[in-house]
Short mmCIF file of C-alpha atoms in Angstrom, two decimals:
data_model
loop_
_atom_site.label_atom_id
_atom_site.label_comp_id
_atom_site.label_asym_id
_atom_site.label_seq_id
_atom_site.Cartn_x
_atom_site.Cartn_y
_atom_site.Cartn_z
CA UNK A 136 -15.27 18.04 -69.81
CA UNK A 137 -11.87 19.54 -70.60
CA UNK A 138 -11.06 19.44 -67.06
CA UNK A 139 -12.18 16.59 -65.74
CA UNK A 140 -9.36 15.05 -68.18
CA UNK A 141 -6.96 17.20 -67.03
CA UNK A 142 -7.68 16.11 -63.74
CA UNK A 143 -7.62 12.55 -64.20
CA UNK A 144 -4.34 12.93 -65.51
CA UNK A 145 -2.50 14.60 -62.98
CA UNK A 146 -4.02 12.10 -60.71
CA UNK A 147 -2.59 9.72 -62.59
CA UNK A 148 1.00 11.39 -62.42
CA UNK A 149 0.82 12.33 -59.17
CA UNK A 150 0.01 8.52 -58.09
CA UNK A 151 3.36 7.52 -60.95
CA UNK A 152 5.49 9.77 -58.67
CA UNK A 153 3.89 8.39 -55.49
CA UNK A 154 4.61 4.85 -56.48
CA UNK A 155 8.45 6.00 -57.91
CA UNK A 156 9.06 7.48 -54.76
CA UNK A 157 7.53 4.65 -52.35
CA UNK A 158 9.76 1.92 -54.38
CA UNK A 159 12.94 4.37 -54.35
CA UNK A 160 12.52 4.29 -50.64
CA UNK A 161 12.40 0.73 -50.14
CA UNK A 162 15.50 -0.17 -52.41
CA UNK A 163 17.58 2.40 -50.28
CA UNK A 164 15.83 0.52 -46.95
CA UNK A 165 16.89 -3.03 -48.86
CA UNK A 166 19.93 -1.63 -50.37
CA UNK A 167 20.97 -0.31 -46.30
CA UNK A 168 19.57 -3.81 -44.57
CA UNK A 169 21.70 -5.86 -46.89
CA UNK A 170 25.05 -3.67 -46.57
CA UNK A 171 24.22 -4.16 -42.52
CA UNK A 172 24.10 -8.15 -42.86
CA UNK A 173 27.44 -8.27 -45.07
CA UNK A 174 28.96 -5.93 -42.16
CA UNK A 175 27.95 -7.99 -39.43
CA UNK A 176 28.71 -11.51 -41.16
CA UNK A 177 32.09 -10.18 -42.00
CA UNK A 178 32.76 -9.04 -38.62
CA UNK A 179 31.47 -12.36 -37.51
CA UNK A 180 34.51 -14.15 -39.52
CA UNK A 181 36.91 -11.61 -38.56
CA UNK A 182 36.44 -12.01 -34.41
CA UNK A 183 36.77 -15.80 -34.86
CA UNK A 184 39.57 -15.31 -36.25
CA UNK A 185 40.75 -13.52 -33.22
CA UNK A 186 39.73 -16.25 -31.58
CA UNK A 187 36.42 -14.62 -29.81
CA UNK A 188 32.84 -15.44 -31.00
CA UNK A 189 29.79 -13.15 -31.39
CA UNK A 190 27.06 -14.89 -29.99
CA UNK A 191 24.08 -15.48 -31.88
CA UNK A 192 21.93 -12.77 -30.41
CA UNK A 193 24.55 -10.46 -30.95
CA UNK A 194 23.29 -7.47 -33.09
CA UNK A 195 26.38 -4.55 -34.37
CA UNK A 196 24.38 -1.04 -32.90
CA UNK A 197 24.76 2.00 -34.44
CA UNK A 198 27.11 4.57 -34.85
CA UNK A 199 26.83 7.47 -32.29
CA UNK A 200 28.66 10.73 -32.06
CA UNK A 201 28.31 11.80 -28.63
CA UNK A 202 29.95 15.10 -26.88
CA UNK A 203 32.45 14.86 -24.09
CA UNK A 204 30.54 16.51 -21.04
CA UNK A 205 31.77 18.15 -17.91
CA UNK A 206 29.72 17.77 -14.93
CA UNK A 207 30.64 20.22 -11.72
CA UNK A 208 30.27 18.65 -8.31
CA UNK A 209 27.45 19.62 -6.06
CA UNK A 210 28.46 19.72 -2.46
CA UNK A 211 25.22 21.28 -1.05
CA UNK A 212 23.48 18.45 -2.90
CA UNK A 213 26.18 15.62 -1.17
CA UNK A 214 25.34 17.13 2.20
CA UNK A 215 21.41 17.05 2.02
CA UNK A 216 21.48 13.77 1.16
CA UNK A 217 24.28 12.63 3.92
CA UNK A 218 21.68 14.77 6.05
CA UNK A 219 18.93 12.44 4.86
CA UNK A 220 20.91 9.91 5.69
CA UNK A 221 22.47 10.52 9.11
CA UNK A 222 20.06 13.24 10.69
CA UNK A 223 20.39 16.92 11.48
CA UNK A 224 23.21 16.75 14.15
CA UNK A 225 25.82 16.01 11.17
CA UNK A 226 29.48 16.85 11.84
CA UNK A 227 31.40 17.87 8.61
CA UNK A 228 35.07 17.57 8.04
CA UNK A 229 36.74 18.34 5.05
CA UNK A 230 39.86 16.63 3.86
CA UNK A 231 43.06 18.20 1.06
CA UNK A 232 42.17 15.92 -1.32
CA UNK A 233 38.32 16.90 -1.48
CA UNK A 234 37.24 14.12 0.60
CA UNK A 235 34.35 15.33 2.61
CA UNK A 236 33.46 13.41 5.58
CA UNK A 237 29.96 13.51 7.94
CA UNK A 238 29.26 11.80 10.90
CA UNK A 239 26.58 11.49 13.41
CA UNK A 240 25.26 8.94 15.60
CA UNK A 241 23.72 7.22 12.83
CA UNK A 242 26.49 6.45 10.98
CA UNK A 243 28.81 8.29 7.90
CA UNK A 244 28.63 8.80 4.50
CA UNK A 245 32.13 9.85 2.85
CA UNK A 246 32.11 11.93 -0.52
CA UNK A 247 35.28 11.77 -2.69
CA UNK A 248 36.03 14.45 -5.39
CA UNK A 249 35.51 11.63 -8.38
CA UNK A 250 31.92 11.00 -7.38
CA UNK A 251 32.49 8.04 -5.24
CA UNK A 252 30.54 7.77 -2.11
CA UNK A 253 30.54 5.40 0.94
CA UNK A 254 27.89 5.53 3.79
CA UNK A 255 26.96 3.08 6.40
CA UNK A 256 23.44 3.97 8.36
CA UNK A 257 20.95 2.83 10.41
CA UNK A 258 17.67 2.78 8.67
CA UNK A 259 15.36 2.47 11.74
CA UNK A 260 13.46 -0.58 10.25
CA UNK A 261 13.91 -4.69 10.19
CA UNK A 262 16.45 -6.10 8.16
CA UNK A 263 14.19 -6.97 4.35
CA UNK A 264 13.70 -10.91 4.47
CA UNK A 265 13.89 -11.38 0.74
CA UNK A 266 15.22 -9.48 -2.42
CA UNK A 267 11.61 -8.56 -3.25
CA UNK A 268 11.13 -6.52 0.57
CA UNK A 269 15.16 -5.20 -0.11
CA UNK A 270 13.90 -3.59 -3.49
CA UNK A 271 10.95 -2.19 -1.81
CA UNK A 272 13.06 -0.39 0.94
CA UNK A 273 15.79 0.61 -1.31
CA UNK A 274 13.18 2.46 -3.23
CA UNK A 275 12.26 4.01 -0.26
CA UNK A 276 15.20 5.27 1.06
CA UNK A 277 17.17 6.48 -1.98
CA UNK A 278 13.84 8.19 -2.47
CA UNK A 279 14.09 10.06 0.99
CA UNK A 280 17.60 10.33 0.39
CA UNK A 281 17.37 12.70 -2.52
CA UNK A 282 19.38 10.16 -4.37
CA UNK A 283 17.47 9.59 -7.99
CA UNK A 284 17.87 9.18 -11.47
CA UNK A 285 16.47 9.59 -14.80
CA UNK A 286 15.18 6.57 -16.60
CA UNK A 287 15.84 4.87 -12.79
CA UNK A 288 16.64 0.71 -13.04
CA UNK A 289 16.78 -0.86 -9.72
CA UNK A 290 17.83 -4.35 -9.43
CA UNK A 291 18.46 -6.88 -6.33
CA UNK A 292 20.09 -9.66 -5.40
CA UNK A 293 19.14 -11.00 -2.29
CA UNK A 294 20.01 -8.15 0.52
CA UNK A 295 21.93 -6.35 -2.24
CA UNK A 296 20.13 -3.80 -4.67
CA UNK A 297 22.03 -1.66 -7.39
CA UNK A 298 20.76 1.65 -9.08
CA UNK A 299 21.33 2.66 -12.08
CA UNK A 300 20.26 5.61 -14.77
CA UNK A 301 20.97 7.82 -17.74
CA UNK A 302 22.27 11.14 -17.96
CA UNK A 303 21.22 13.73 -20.60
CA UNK A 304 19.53 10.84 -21.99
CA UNK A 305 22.30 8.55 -22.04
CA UNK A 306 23.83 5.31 -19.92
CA UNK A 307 26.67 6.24 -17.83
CA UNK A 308 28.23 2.17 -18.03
CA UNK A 309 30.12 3.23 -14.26
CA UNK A 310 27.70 5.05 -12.54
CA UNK A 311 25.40 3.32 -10.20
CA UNK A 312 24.86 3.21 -6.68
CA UNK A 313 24.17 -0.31 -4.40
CA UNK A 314 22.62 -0.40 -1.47
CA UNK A 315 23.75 -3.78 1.30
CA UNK A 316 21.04 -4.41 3.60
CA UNK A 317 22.76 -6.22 7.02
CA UNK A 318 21.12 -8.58 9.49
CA UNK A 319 21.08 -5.50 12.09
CA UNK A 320 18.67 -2.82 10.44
CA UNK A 321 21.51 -1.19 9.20
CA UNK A 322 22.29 -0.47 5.42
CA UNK A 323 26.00 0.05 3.42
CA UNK A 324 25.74 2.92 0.55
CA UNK A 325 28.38 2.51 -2.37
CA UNK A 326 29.30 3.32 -5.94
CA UNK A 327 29.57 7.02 -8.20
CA UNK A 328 27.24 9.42 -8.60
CA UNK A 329 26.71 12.07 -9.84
CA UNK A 330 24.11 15.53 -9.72
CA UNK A 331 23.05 18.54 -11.98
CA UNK A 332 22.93 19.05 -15.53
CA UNK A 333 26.49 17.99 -17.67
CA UNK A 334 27.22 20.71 -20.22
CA UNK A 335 29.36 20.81 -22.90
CA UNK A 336 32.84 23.38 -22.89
CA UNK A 337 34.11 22.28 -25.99
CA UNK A 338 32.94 23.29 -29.55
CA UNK A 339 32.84 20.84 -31.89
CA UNK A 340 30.72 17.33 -33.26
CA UNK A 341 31.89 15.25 -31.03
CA UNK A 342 33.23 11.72 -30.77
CA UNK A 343 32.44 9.32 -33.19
CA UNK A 344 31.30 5.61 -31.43
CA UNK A 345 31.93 3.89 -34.38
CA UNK A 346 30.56 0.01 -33.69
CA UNK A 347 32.89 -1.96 -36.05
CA UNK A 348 36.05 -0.57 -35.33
CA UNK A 349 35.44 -0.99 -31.45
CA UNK A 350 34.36 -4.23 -31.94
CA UNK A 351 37.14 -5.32 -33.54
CA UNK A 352 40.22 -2.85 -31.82
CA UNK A 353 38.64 -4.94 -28.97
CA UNK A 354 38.78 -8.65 -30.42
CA UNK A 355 41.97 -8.25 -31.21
CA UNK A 356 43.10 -7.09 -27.25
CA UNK A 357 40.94 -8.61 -25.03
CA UNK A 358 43.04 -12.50 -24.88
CA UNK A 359 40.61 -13.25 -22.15
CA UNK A 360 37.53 -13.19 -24.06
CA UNK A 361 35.28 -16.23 -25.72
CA UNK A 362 32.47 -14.71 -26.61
CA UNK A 363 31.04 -11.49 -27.20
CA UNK A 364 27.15 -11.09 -26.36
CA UNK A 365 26.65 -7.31 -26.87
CA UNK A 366 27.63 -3.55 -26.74
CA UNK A 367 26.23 -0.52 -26.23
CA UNK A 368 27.42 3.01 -26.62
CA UNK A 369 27.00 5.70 -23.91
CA UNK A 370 29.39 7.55 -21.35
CA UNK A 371 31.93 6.59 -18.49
CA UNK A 372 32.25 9.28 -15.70
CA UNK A 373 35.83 10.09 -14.82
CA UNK A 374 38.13 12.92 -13.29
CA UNK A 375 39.82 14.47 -16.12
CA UNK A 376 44.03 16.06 -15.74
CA UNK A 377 42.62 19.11 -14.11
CA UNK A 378 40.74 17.24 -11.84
CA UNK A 379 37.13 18.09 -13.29
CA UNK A 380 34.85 15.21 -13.31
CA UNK A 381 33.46 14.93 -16.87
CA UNK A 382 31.46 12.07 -19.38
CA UNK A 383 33.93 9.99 -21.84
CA UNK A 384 32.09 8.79 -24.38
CA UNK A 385 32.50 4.66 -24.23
CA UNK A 386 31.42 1.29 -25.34
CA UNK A 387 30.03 -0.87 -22.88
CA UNK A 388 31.10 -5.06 -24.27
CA UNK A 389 29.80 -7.64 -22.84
CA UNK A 390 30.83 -10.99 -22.89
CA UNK A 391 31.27 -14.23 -21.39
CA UNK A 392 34.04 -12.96 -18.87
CA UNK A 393 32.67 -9.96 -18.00
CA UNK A 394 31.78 -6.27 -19.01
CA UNK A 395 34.77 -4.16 -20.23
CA UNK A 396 33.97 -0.47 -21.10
CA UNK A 397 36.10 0.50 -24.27
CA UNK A 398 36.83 4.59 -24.76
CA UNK A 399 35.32 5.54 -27.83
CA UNK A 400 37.54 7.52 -29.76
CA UNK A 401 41.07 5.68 -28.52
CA UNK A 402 39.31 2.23 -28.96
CA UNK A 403 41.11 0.93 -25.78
CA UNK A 404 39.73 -0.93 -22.67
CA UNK A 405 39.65 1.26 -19.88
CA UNK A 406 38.09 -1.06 -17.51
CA UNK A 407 36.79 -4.08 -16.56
CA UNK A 408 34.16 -5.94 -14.30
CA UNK A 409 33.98 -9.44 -13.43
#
């Protein structure tokens, strides 16, 4: 009898501490959700008066602290897939400045040291008759190609269809390929890419993508701005001084003029698309 009172009562603190511990949690999840509405309604009156406007979708992410990552260039990789591309009887010419250049009867594809490629081919098919058949072949090809992507997005317009995808989990905002699909059967390769693994060289925690400061570094600069529908924080790739392409961590904006990438730990537009 002893025990079964006993018992009852430690139920009976254990459910007290249950209870204590359930409500503690919720204040802190109250406490955090009302700090995060004073931050964004504050930001809200302090971008108007910049003279830009967050628009009413418009949700502040979080704060990420992201490494900077090196990522070596892969020329076997570049020439299987301007193999893919242009045949077996390729012929390969290699410029001072890295450039590497193959031909063939079926067309070119030209590899620059900063990732950026630039192929014209023959596919061997009918030009696609609407974005829907473009997709479908674009799929296809960059498939046969060798030229895929984690988390792959592919997205047309009319004759013109644009890959994109993360790296070590993240959005690259700059690197994406697009594919133009001509009258003639033939198709036009462009954009920066990228292949194997990035690593990091440097020790350290990182860079600190802190949303609030970004957002407003860039109110203040960016004159051309009205409104500002949303950012997101991942990498940009780029050749660093020593000529090594690596992954800058950066905001992606994007507003009613277009998308401007913002370097994450200067807080300065480094580039913009209409």
């Amino acid at each position: 009898m002893q025990w079964d009172k006993v018992k009852n009562v430690l139920i009976v603190i254990l459910l007290v501490v249950n209870l204590f511990l359930i409500g503690n949690f919720g204040a802190k999840i109250w406490q955090n959700y009302q700090r995060s509405e004073e931050l964004e309604a504050d930001l809200r009156t302090l971008t108007q008066e910049y003279g830009r406007q967050l628009d009413d979708s418009f949700r502040l992410p979080k704060d990420k602290v992201l490494p900077i990552l090196s990522i070596d260039r892969s020329r076997t990789d570049e020439e299987t897939v301007a193999q893919a591309m242009l045949g077996e009887a390729v012929e390969r010419t290699e410029q001072e400045d890295g450039t590497v250049l193959f031909q063939s009867d079926s067309g070119k594809v030209e590899w620059h040291a900063d990732g950026t490629v630039q192929a014209e081919c023959t596919t061997g098919e009918a030009a696609p008759e609407d974005a829907s058949a473009a997709l479908r072949l674009a799929r296809r090809l960059l498939s046969d190609w060798g030229l895929q992507a984690e988390d792959e997005s592919l997205h047309a317009d009319g004759l013109t269809v644009t890959m994109t995808g993360t790296v070590a989990g993240q959005p690259v905002h700059n690197r994406r390929l697009t594919l133009q699909f001509d009258e003639d059967g033939g198709v036009a390769l462009t954009g920066l890419w990228s292949f194997g693994t990035p690593y990091t060289t440097v020790q350290g925690s990182g860079v600190s993508c802190n949303a609030a400061d970004a957002l407003l570094e860039f109110a203040a600069r960016a004159q051309e701005v009205g409104r500002i529908d949303s950012m997101t924080a991942g990498y940009r790739m780029e050749m660093d001084s020593n000529r090594r392409l690596q992954l800058t961590p950066t905001w992606k904006i994007s507003t009613d003029s277009g998308e401007y990438l913002v370097d994450c730990a200067k807080k300065t537009i480094v580039d913009q698309e209409n």
